[in-house]
mmCIF file of C-alpha atoms and ligand atoms in Angstrom:
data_model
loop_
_atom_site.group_PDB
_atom_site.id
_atom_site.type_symbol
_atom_site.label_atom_id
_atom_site.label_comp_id
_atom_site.label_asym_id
_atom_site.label_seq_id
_atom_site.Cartn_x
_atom_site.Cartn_y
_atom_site.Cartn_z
ATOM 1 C CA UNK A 9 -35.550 21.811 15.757
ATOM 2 C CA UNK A 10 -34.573 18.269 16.516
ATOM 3 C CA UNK A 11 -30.798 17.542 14.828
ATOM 4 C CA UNK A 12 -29.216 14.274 14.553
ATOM 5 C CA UNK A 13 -25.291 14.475 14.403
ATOM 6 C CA UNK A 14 -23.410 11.349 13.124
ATOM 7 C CA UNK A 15 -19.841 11.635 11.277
ATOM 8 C CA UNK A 16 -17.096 9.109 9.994
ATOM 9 C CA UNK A 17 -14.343 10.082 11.986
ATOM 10 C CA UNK A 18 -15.616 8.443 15.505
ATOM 11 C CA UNK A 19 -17.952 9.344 18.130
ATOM 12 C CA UNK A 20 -14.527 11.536 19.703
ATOM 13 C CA UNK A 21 -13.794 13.349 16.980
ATOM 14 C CA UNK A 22 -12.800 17.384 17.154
ATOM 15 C CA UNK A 23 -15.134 18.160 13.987
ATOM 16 C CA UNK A 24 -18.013 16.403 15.630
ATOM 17 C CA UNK A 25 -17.524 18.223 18.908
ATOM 18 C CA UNK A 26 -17.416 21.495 16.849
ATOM 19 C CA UNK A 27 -20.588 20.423 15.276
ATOM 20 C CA UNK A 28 -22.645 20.220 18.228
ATOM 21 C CA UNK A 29 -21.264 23.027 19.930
ATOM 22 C CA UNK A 30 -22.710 25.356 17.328
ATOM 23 C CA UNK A 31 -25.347 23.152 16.250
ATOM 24 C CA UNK A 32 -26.903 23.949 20.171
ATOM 25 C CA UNK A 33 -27.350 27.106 19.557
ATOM 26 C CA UNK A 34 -30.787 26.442 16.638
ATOM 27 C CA UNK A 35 -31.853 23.335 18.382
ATOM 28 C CA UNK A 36 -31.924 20.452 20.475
ATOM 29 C CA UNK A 37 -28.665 18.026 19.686
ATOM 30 C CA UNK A 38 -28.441 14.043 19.355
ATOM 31 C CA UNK A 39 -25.609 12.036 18.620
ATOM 32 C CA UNK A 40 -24.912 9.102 17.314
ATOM 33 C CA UNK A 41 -21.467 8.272 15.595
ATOM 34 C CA UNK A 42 -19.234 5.235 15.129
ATOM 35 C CA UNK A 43 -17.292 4.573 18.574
ATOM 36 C CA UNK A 44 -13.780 4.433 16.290
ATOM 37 C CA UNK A 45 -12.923 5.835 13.045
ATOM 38 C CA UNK A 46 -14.922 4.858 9.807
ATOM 39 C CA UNK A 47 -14.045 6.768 7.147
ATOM 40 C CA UNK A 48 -13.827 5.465 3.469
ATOM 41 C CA UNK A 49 -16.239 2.835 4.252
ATOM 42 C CA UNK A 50 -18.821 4.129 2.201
ATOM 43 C CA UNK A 51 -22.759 3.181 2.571
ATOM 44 C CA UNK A 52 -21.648 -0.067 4.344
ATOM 45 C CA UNK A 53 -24.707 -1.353 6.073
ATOM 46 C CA UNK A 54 -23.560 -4.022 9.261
ATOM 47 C CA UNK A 55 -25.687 -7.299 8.675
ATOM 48 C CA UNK A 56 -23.918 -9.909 10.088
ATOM 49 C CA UNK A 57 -23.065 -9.043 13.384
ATOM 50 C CA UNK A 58 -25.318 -7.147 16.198
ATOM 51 C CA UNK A 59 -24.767 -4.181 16.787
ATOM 52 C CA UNK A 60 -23.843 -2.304 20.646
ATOM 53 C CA UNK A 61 -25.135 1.525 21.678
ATOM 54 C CA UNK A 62 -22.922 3.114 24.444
ATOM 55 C CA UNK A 63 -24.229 5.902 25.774
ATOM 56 C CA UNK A 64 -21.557 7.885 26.797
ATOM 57 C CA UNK A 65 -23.467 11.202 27.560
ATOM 58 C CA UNK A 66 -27.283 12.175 27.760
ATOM 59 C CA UNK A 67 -27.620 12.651 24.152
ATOM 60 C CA UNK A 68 -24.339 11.428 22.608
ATOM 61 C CA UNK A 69 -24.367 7.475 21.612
ATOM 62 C CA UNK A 70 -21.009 5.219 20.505
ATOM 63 C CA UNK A 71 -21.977 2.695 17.811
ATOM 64 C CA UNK A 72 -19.928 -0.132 17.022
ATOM 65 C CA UNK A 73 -20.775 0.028 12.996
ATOM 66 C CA UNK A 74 -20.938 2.943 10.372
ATOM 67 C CA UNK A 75 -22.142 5.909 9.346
ATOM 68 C CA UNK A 76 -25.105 4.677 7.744
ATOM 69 C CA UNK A 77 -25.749 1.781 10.935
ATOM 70 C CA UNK A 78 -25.323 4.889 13.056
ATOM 71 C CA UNK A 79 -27.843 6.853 11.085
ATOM 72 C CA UNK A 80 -30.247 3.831 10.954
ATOM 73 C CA UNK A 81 -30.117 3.080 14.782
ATOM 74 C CA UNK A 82 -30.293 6.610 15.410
ATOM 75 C CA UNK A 83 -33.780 7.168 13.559
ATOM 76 C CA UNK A 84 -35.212 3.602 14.209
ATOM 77 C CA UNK A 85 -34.372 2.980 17.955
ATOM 78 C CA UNK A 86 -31.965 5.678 19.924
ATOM 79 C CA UNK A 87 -34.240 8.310 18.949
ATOM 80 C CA UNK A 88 -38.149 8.186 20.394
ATOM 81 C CA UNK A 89 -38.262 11.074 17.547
ATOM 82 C CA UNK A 90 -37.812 11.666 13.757
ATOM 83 C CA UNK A 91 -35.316 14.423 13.777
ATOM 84 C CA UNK A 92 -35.585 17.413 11.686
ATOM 85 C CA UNK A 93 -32.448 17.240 10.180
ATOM 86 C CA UNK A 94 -29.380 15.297 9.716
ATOM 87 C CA UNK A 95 -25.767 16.716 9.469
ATOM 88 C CA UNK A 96 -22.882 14.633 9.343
ATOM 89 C CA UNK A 97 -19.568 15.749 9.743
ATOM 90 C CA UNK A 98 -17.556 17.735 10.252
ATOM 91 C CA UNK A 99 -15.270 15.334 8.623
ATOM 92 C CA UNK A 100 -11.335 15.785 8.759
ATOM 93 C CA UNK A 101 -10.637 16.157 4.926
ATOM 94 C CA UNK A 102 -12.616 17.360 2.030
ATOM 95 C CA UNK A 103 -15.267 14.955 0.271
ATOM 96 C CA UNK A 104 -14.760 16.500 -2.771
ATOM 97 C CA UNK A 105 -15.191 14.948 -6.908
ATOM 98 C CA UNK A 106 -15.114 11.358 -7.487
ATOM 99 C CA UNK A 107 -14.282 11.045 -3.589
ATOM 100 C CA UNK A 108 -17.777 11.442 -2.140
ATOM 101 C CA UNK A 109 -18.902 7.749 -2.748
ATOM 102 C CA UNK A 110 -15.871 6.369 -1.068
ATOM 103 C CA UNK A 111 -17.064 8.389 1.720
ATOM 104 C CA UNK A 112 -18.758 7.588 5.220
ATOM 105 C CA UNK A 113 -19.928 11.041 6.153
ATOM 106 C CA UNK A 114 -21.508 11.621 2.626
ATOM 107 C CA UNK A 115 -23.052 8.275 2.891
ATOM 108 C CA UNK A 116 -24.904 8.746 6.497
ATOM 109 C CA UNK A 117 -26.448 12.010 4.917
ATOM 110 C CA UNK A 118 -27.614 9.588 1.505
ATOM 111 C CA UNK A 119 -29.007 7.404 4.348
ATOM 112 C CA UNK A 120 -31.269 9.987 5.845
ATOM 113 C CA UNK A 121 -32.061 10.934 2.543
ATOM 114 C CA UNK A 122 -33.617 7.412 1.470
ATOM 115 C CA UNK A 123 -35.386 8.206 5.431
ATOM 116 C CA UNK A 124 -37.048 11.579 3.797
ATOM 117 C CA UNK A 125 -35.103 13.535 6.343
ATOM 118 C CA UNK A 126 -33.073 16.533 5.170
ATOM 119 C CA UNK A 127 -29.478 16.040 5.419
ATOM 120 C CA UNK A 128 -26.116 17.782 5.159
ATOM 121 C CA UNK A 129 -22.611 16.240 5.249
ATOM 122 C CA UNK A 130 -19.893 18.707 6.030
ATOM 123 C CA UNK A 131 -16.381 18.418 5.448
ATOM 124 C CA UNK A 132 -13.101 20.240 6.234
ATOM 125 C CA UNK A 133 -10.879 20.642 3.348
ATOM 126 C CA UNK A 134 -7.522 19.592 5.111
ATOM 127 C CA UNK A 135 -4.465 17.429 4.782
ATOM 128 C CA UNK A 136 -3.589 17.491 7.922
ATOM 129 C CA UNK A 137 -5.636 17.708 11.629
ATOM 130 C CA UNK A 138 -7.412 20.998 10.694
ATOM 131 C CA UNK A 139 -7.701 23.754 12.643
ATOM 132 C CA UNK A 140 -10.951 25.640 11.594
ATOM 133 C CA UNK A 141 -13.519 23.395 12.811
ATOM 134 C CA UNK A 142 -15.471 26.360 14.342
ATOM 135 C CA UNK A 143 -16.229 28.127 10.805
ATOM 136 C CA UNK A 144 -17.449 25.244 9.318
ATOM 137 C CA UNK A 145 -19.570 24.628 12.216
ATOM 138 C CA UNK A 146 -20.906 28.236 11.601
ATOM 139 C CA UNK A 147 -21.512 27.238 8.153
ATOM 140 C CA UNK A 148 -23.302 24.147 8.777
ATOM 141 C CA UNK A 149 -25.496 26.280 11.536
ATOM 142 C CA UNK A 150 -26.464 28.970 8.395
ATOM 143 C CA UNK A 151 -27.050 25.802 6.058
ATOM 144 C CA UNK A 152 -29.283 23.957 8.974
ATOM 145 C CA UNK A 153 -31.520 26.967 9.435
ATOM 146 C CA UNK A 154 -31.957 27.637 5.621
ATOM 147 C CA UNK A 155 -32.507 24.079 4.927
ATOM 148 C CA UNK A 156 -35.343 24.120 7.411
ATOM 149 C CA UNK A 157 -36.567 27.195 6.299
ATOM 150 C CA UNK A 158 -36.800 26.406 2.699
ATOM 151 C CA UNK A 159 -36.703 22.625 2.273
ATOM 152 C CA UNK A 160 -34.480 20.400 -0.169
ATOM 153 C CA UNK A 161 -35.671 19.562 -3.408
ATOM 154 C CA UNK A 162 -37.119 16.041 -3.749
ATOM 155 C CA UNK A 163 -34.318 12.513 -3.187
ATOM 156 C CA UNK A 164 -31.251 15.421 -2.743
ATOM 157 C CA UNK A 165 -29.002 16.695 0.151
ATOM 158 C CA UNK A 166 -25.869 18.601 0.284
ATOM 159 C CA UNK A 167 -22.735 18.088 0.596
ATOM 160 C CA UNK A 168 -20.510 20.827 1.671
ATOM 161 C CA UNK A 169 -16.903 21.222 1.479
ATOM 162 C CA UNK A 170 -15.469 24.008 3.860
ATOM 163 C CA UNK A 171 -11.953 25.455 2.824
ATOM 164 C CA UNK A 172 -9.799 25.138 6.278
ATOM 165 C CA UNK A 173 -9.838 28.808 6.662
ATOM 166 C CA UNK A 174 -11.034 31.355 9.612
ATOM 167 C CA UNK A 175 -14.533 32.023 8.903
ATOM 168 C CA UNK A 176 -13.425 35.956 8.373
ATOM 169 C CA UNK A 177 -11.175 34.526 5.198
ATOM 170 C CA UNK A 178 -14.192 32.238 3.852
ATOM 171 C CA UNK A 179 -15.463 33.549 0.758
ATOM 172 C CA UNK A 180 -18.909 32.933 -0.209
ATOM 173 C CA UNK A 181 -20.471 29.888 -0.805
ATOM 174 C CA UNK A 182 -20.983 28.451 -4.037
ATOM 175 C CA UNK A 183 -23.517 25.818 -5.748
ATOM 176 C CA UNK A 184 -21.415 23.720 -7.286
ATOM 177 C CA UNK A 185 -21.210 20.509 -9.398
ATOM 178 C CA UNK A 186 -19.233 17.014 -8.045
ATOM 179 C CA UNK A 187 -16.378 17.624 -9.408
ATOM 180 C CA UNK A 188 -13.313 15.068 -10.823
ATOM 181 C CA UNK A 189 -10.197 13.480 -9.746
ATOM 182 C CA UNK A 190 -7.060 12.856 -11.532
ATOM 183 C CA UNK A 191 -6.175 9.185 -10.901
ATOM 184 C CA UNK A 192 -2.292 8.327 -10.122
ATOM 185 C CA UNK A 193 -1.112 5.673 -8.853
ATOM 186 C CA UNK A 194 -0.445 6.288 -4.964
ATOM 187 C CA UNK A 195 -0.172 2.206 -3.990
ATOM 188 C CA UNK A 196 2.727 1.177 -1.382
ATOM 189 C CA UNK A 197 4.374 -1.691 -2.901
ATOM 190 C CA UNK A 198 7.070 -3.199 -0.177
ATOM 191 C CA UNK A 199 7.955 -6.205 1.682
ATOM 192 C CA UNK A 200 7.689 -7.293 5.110
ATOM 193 C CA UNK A 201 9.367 -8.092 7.768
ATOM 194 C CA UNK A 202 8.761 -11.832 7.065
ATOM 195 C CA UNK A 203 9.926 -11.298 3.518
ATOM 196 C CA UNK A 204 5.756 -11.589 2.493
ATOM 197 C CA UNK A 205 4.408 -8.097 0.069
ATOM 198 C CA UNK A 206 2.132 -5.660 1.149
ATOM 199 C CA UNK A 207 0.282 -2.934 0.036
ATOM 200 C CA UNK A 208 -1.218 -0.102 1.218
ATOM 201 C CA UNK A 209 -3.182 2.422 -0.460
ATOM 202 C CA UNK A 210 -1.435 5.400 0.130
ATOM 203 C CA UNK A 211 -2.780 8.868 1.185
ATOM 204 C CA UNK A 212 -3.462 10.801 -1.838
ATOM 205 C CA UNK A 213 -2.732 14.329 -2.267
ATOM 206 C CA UNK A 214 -5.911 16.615 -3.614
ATOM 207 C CA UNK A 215 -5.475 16.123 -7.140
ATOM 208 C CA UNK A 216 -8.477 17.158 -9.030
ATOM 209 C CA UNK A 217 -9.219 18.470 -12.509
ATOM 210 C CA UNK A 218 -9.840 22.103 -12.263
ATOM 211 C CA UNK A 219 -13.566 22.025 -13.629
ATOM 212 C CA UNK A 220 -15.328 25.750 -13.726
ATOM 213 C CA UNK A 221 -17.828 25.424 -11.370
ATOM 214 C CA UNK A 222 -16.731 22.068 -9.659
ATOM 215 C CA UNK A 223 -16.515 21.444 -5.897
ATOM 216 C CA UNK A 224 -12.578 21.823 -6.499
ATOM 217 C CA UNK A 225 -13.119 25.010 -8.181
ATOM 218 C CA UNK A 226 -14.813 26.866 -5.482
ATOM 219 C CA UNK A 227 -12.522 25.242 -2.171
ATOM 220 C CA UNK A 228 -9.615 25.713 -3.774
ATOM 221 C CA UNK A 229 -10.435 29.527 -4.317
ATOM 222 C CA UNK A 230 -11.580 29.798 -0.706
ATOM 223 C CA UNK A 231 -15.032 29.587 -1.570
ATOM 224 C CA UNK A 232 -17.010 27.238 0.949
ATOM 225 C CA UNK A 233 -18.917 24.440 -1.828
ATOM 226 C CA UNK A 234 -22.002 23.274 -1.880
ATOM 227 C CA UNK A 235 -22.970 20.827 -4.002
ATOM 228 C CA UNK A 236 -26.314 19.032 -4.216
ATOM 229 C CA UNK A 237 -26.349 15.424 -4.670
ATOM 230 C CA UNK A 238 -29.467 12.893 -5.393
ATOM 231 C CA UNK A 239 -29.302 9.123 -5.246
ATOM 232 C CA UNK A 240 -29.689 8.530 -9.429
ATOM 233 C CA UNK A 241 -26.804 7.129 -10.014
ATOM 234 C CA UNK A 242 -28.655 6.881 -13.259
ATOM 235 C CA UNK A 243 -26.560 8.481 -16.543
ATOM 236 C CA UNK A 244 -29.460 9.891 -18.521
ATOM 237 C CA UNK A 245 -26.828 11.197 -21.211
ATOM 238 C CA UNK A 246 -26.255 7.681 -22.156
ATOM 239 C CA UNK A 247 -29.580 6.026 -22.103
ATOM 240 C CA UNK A 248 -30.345 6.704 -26.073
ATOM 241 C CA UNK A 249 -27.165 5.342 -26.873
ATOM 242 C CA UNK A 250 -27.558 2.203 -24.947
ATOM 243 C CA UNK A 251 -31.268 2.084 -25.845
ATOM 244 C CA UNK A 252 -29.665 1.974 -29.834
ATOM 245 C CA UNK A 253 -28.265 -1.290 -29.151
ATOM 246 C CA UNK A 254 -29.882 -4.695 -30.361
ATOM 247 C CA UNK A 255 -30.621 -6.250 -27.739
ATOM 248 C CA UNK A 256 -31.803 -9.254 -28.679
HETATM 249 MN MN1 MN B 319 -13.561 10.839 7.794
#
């Protein structure tokens, strides 16, 4: 099995370098991941700059872009291949609810999606550095090799949210639904040294609505979450509705 590894955190990043530790031992490895951090930058495609590939090992490039340029470069030049399978992460902090489109390392698995290549994005549920890398590596290996056993369905991938746990204390995984924030207001409002405001979006605690069966629902019970997400972004439940108005 051929397995491209990108991520959001940067191309040094300890969840990466869990990744493709474990992620050896069911096939052969690339990757290709941001050179710095790019998290929270979403599907961002880089158009108006080029864009530079350091190889820094055999199979390990540095891009100067995001996820999704990494994931694009990867399949359409670094590569001589189509890989198997895609797995981003494992990202430092959960990409849980609302979250996930905000989110680099769910976006580089969307982009192999729209490729037709299997994907998985992985995260850590952690506020801080995490220390648990290495059981959600094991998790992504189990995924990898069921995924390429048994397929996806059709335009979906998965994202997986890994409480920060030793794999012993993991409970089982559960197929869950994105779940749902609760918005607060977490903005930095001061001044600056040259008497000019700033703000800063601040770091925001998890705060999610406790929704049976939700992403939240199963990490925050110690239950490793996987939840299957397609590209729609179509909302089928209000199409009648809309379809009542007049139009004309
Ligand atoms: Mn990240």
């Amino acid at each position: 099995m051929k397995i491209l590894l990108t991520n959001d955190d940067g191309v040094r990043a300890p969840g990466l370098a869990a990744l493709a530790e474990a992620m050896g031992a069911i096939g052969d490895v690339f990757v290709v991941a941001p050179d710095r951090e790019q998290s929270a930058v979403g599907h961002a495609l880089t158009l108006h700059h080029p864009l530079r590939a350091t190889r820094i090992e055999e199979n390990i490039f540095a891009v100067d872009g995001t996820p999704t340029d990494c994931v694009n470069l990867g399949i359409h030049s670094l590569l001589s291949f189509k890989p198997d399978i895609v797995v981003s992460g494992i990202n430092r902090g959960g990409n849980l609810g609302d979250d996930v489109t905000y989110s680099g390392t769910v976006s580089a698995a969307l982009e192999a999606t729209l490729m037709g290549i299997p994907a998985i994005a992985v995260s850590l549920v952690t506020a801080n550095d995490g220390s648990n890398y290495s059981a959600a590596a094991a998790v992504a290996v189990k995924l990898a090799g069921i995924v390429s056993r048994e397929g996806l369905p059709e335009d979906t991938f998965l994202n997986v949210n890994v409480p920060d746990l030793p794999e012993a204390r993991l409970l089982p995984p559960l197929i869950t639904t994105q779940g749902k924030r609760s918005y607060e207001g977490t903005i930095v409002d001061k001044v600056d040294p040259r008497g000019r405001s700033y703000y800063w979006i601040g770091t925001v605690d998890l705060n999610f609505r406790d929704i049976e069966g939700s992403d939240y629902f199963a990490v925050s019970r110690d239950h490793v979450s996987i939840t299957p997400l397609h590209l729609d972004l179509t909302n089928y439940n209000s199409l009648a509705a809309l379809k009542s108005w007049d139009l004309t």
